[in-house]
Short mmCIF file of C-alpha atoms and ligand atoms in Angstrom, two decimals:
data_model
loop_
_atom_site.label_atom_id
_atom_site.label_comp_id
_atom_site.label_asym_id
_atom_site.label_seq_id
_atom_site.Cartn_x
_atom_site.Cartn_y
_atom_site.Cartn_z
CA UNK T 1 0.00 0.00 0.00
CA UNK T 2 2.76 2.54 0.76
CA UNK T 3 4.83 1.49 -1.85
CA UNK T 4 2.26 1.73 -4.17
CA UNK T 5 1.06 5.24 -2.82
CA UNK T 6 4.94 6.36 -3.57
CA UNK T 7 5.22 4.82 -6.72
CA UNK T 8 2.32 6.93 -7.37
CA UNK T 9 3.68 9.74 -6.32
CA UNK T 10 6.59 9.60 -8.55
CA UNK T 11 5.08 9.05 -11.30
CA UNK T 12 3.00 11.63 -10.89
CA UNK T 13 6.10 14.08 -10.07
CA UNK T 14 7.37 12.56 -13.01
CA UNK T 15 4.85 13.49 -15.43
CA UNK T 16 4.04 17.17 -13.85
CA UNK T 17 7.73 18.04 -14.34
CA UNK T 18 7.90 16.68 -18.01
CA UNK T 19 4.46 18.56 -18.57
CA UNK T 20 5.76 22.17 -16.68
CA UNK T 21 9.27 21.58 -19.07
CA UNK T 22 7.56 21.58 -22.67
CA UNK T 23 4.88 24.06 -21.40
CA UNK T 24 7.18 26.81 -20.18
CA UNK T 25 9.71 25.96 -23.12
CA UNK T 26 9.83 29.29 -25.35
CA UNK T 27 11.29 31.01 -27.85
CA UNK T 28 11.60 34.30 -26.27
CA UNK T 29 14.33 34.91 -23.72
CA UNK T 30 13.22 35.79 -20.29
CA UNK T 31 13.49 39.56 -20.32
CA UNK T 32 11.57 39.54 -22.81
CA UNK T 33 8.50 38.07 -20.86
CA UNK T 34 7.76 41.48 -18.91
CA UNK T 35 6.67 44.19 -21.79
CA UNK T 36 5.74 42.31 -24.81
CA UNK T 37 3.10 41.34 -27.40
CA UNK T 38 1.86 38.32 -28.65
CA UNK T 39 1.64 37.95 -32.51
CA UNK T 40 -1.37 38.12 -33.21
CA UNK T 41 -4.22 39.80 -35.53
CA UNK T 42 -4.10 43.11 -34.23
CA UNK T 43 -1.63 42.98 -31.65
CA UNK T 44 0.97 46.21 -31.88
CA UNK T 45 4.60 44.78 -32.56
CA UNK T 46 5.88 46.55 -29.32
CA UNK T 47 3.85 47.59 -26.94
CA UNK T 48 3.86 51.93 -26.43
CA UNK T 49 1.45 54.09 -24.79
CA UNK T 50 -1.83 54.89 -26.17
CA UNK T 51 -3.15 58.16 -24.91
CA UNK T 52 -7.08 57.55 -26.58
CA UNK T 53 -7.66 53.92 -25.45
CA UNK T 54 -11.31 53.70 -25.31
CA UNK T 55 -13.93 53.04 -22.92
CA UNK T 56 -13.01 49.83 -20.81
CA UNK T 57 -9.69 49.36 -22.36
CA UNK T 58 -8.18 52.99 -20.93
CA UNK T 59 -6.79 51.32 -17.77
CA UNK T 60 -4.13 50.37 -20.56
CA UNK T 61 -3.99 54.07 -21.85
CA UNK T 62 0.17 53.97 -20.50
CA UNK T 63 1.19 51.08 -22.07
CA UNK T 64 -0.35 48.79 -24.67
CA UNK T 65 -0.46 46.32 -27.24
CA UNK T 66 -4.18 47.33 -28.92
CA UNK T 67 -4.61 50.54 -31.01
CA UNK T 68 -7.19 53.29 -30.53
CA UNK T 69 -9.09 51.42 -33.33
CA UNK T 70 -9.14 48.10 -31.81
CA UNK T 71 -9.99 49.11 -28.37
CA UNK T 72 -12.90 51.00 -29.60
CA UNK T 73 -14.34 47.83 -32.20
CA UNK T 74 -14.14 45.44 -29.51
CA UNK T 75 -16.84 47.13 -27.61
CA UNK T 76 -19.52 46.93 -30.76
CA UNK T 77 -21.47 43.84 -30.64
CA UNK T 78 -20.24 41.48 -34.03
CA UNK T 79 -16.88 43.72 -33.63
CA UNK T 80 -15.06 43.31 -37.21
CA UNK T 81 -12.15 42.27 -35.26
CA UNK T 82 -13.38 38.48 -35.29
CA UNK T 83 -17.75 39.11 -36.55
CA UNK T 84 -18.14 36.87 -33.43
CA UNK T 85 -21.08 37.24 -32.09
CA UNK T 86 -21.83 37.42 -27.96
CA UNK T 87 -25.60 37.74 -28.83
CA UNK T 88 -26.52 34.06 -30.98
CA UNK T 89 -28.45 33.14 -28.10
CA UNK T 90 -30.47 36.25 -27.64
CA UNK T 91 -30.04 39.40 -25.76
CA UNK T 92 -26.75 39.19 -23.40
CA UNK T 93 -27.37 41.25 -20.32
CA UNK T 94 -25.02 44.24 -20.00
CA UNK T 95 -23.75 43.21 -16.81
CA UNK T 96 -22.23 40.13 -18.14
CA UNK T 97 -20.81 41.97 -21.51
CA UNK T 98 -19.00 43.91 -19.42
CA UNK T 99 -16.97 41.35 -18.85
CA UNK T 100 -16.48 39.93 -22.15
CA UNK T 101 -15.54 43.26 -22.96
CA UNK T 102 -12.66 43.22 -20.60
CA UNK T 103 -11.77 39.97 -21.42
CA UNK T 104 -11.14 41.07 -24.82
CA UNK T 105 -9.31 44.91 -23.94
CA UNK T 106 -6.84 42.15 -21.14
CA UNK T 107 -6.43 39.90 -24.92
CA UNK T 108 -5.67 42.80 -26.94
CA UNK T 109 -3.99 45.43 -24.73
CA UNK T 110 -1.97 44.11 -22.33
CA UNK T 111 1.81 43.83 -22.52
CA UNK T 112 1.90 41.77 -19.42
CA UNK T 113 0.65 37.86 -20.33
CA UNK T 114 4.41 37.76 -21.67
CA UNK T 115 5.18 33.85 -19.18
CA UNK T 116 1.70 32.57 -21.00
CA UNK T 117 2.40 33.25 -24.66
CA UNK T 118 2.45 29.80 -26.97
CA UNK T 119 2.99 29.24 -30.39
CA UNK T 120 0.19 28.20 -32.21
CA UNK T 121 -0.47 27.34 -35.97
CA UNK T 122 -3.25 29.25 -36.63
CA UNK T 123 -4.04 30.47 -39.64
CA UNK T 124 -4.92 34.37 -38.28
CA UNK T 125 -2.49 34.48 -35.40
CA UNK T 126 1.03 32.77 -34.72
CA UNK T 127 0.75 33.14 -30.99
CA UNK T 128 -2.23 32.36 -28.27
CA UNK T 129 -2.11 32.74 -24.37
CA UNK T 130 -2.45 29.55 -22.20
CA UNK T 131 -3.25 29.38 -18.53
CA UNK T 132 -3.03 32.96 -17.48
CA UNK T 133 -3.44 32.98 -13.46
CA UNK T 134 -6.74 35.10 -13.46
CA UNK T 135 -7.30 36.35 -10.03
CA UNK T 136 -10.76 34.33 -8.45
CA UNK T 137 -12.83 37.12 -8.13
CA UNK T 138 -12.68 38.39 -11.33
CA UNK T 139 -13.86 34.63 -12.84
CA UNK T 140 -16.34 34.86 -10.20
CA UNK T 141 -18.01 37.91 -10.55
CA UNK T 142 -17.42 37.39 -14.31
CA UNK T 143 -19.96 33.61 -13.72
CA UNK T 144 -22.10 36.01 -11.66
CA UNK T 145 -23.34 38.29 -13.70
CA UNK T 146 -23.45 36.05 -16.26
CA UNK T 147 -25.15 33.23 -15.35
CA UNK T 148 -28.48 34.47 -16.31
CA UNK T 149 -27.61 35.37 -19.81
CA UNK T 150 -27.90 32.17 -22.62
CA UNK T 151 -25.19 30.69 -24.77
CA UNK T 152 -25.06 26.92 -26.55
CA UNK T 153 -21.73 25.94 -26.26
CA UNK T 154 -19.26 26.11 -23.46
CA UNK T 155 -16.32 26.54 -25.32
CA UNK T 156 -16.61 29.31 -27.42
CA UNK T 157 -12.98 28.77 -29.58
CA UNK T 158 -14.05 26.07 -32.10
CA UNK T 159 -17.46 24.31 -33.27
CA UNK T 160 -19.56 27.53 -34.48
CA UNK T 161 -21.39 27.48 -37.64
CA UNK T 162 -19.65 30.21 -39.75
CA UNK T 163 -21.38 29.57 -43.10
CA UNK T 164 -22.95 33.13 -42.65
CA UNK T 165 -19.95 34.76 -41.65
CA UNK T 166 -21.03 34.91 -38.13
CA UNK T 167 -20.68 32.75 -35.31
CA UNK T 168 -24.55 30.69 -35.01
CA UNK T 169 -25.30 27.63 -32.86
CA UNK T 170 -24.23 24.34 -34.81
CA UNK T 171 -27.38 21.71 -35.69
CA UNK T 172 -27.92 19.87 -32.45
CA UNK T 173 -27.02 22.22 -30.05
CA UNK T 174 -29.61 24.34 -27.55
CA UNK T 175 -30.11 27.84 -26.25
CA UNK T 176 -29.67 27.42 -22.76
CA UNK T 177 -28.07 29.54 -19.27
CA UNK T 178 -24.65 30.18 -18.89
CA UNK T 179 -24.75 28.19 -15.47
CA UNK T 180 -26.42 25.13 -17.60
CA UNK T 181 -23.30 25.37 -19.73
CA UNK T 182 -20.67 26.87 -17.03
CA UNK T 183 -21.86 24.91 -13.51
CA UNK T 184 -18.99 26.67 -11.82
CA UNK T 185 -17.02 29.70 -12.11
CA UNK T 186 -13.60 27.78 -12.71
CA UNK T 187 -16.04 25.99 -16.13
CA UNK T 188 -16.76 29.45 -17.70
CA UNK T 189 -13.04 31.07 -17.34
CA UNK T 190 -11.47 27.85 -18.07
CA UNK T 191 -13.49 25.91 -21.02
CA UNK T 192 -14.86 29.42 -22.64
CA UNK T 193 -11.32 30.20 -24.62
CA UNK T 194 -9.61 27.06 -24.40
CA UNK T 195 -7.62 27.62 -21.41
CA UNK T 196 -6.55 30.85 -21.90
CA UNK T 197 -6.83 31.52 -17.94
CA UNK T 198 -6.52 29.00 -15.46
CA UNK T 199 -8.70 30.78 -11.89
CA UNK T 200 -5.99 31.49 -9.52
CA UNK T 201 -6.10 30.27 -6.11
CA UNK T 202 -4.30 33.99 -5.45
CA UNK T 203 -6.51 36.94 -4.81
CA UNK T 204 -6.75 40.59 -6.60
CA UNK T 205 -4.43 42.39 -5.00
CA UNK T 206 -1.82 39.48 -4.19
CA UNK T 207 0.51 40.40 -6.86
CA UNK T 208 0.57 36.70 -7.91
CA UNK T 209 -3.05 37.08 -10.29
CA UNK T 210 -3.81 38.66 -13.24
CA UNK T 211 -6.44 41.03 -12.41
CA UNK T 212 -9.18 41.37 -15.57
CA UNK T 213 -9.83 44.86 -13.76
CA UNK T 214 -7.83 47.30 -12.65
CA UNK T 215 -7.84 51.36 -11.33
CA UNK T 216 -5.38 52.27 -13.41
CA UNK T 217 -4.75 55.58 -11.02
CA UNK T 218 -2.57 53.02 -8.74
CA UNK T 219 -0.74 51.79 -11.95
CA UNK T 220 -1.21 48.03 -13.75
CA UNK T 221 -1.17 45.55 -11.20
CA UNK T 222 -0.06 43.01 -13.61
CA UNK T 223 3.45 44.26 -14.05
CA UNK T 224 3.97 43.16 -10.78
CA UNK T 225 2.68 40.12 -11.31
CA UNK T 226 4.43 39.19 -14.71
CA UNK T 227 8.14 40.41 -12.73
CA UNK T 228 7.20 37.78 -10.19
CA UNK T 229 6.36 34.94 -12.61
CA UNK T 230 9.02 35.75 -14.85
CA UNK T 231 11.21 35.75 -12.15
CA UNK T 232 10.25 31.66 -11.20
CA UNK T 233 10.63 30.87 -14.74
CA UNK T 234 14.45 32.28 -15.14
CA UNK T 235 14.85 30.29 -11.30
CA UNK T 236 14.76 27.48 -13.97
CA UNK T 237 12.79 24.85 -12.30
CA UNK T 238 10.30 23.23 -14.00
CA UNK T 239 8.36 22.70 -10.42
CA UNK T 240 7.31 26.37 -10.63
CA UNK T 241 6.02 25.76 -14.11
CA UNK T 242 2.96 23.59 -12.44
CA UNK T 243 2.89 25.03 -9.26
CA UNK T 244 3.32 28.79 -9.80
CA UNK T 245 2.43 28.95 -12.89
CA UNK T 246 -0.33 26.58 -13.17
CA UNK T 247 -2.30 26.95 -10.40
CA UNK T 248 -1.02 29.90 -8.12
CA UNK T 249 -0.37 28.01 -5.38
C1 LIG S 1 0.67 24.50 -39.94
O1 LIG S 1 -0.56 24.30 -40.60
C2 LIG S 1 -0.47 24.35 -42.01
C3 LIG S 1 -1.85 24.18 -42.59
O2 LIG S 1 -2.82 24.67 -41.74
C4 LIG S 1 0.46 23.26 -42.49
O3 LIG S 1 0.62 23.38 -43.91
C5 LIG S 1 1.82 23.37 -41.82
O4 LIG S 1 2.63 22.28 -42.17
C6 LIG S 1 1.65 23.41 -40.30
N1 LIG S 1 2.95 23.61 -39.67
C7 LIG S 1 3.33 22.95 -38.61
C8 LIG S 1 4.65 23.31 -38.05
O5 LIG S 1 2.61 22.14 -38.05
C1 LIG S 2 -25.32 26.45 -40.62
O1 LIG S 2 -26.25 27.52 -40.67
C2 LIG S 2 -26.99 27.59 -41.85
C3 LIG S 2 -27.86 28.83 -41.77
O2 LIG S 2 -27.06 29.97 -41.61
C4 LIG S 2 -27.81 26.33 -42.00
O3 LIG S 2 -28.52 26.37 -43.23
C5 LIG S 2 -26.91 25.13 -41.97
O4 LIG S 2 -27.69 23.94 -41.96
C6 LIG S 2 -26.04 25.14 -40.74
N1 LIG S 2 -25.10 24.04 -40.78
C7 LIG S 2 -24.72 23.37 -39.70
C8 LIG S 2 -23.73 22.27 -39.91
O5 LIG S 2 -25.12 23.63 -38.57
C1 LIG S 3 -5.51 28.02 -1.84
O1 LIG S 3 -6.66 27.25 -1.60
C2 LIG S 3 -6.62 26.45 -0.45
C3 LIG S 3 -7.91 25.69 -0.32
O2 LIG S 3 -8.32 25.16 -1.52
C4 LIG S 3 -6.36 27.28 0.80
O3 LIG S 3 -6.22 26.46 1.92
C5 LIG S 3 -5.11 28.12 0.61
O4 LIG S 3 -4.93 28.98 1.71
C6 LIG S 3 -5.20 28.92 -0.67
N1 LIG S 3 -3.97 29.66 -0.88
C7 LIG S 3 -3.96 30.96 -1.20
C8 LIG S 3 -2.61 31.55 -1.39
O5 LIG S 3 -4.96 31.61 -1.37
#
């Protein structure tokens, strides 16, 4: 039984390290993790400051990787950006937009997801974000004020019926809640952009999350946040690749 319950353990030490090594393996060199932008469709190729960010995306208004023009499409509904479409269920309450507008100005804007960038064959970008450590309030409050609103699939990436140039609900699938879909807040944050954020065990304000809001009058948060996990990746051990990285704790 014990020596069973250690083999175990090994193994599984074995195959979190070997995971945490190819996942934090990356082409850029580690100062260049803390002010960057991914390569992506409308990503900036450096990030600069941007004086008329709009609307929800002017926390970034210092430094960013989104232009004027991008930060004020991604607040339309069937943005040109992507023509995806919140709505295909019906009405989306404002409350929860909100947050997939913020979602989308964090994607776009910021220069500080730098330790979660991946290289992805894609035809429209060459680089995605995997795992960010969103802070657990923000995914909460995010499931929250959603919850009420409808959607048909829980992972929003892949699967849509395009044939009108719009994201619609594939044959087979139903208009029903976000919490029928997303049963928990970790579901919706998690499944919604295939793993793009992983929920944090770490708090806003802990310096170890990335927070999805911010007052930018007391500066970005985040580039506090990408020092320290830029930092544990340059410490070289894969451990804090699973641990810190993974799952903030
Ligand atoms: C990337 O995908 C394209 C087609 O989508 C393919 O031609 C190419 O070989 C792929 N490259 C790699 C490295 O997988
Ligand atoms: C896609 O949507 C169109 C209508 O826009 C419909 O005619 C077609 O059957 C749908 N196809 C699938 C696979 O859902
Ligand atoms: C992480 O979550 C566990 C319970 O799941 C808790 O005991 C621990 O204090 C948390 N750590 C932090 C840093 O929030």
């Amino acid at each position: 039984m014990d020596m069973a319950w250690q083999m175990t353990q090994l193994l599984l030490l074995a195959l979190t390290t070997a995971v945490g090594s190819t996942q934090l393996r990356t082409p850029r060199a580690r100062t260049d993790l803390l002010n960057v932008c991914m390569d992506a469709k409308y990503h900036k190729a450096q990030p600069g400051p941007e004086d008329k960010l709009y609307g929800q995306c002017s926390p970034w208004r210092k430094n960013a990787c989104c232009t004027v023009d991008t930060s004020q499409e991604l607040h339309k509904d069937t943005s040109r950006l992507y023509n995806f479409n919140w709505e295909h269920c019906g009405t989306m309450e404002p409350a929860c937009k909100r947050h997939f507008i913020q979602d989308n100005c964090l994607y776009e804007c910021s220069p500080n997801l730098g330790p979660w960038i991946r290289q992805v064959n894609q035809s429209w970008r060459k680089e995605r974000i995997l795992n960010v450590p969103l802070c657990k309030e923000d995914c909460e409050r995010w499931w929250e004020d959603c919850r009420t609103s409808y959607t048909c699939k829980s992972n929003w990436q892949k699967g849509w019926n395009w044939t009108s140039g719009i994201n619609q609900c594939p044959t087979g699938t139903t208009c029903r809640t976000f919490e029928s879909y997303f049963p928990t807040p970790a579901a919706l944050c998690e499944d919604l952009w295939s793993h793009s954020y992983k929920v944090s065990n770490y708090s806003r304000g802990s310096g170890r999350c990335i927070q999805l809001w911010f007052d930018s009058a007391q500066g970005n948060p985040n580039e506090e946040v990408v020092k320290f996990y830029a930092a544990a990746m340059g410490a070289g051990a894969t451990l804090h690749g699973t641990g810190a990285l993974g799952t903030g704790s």
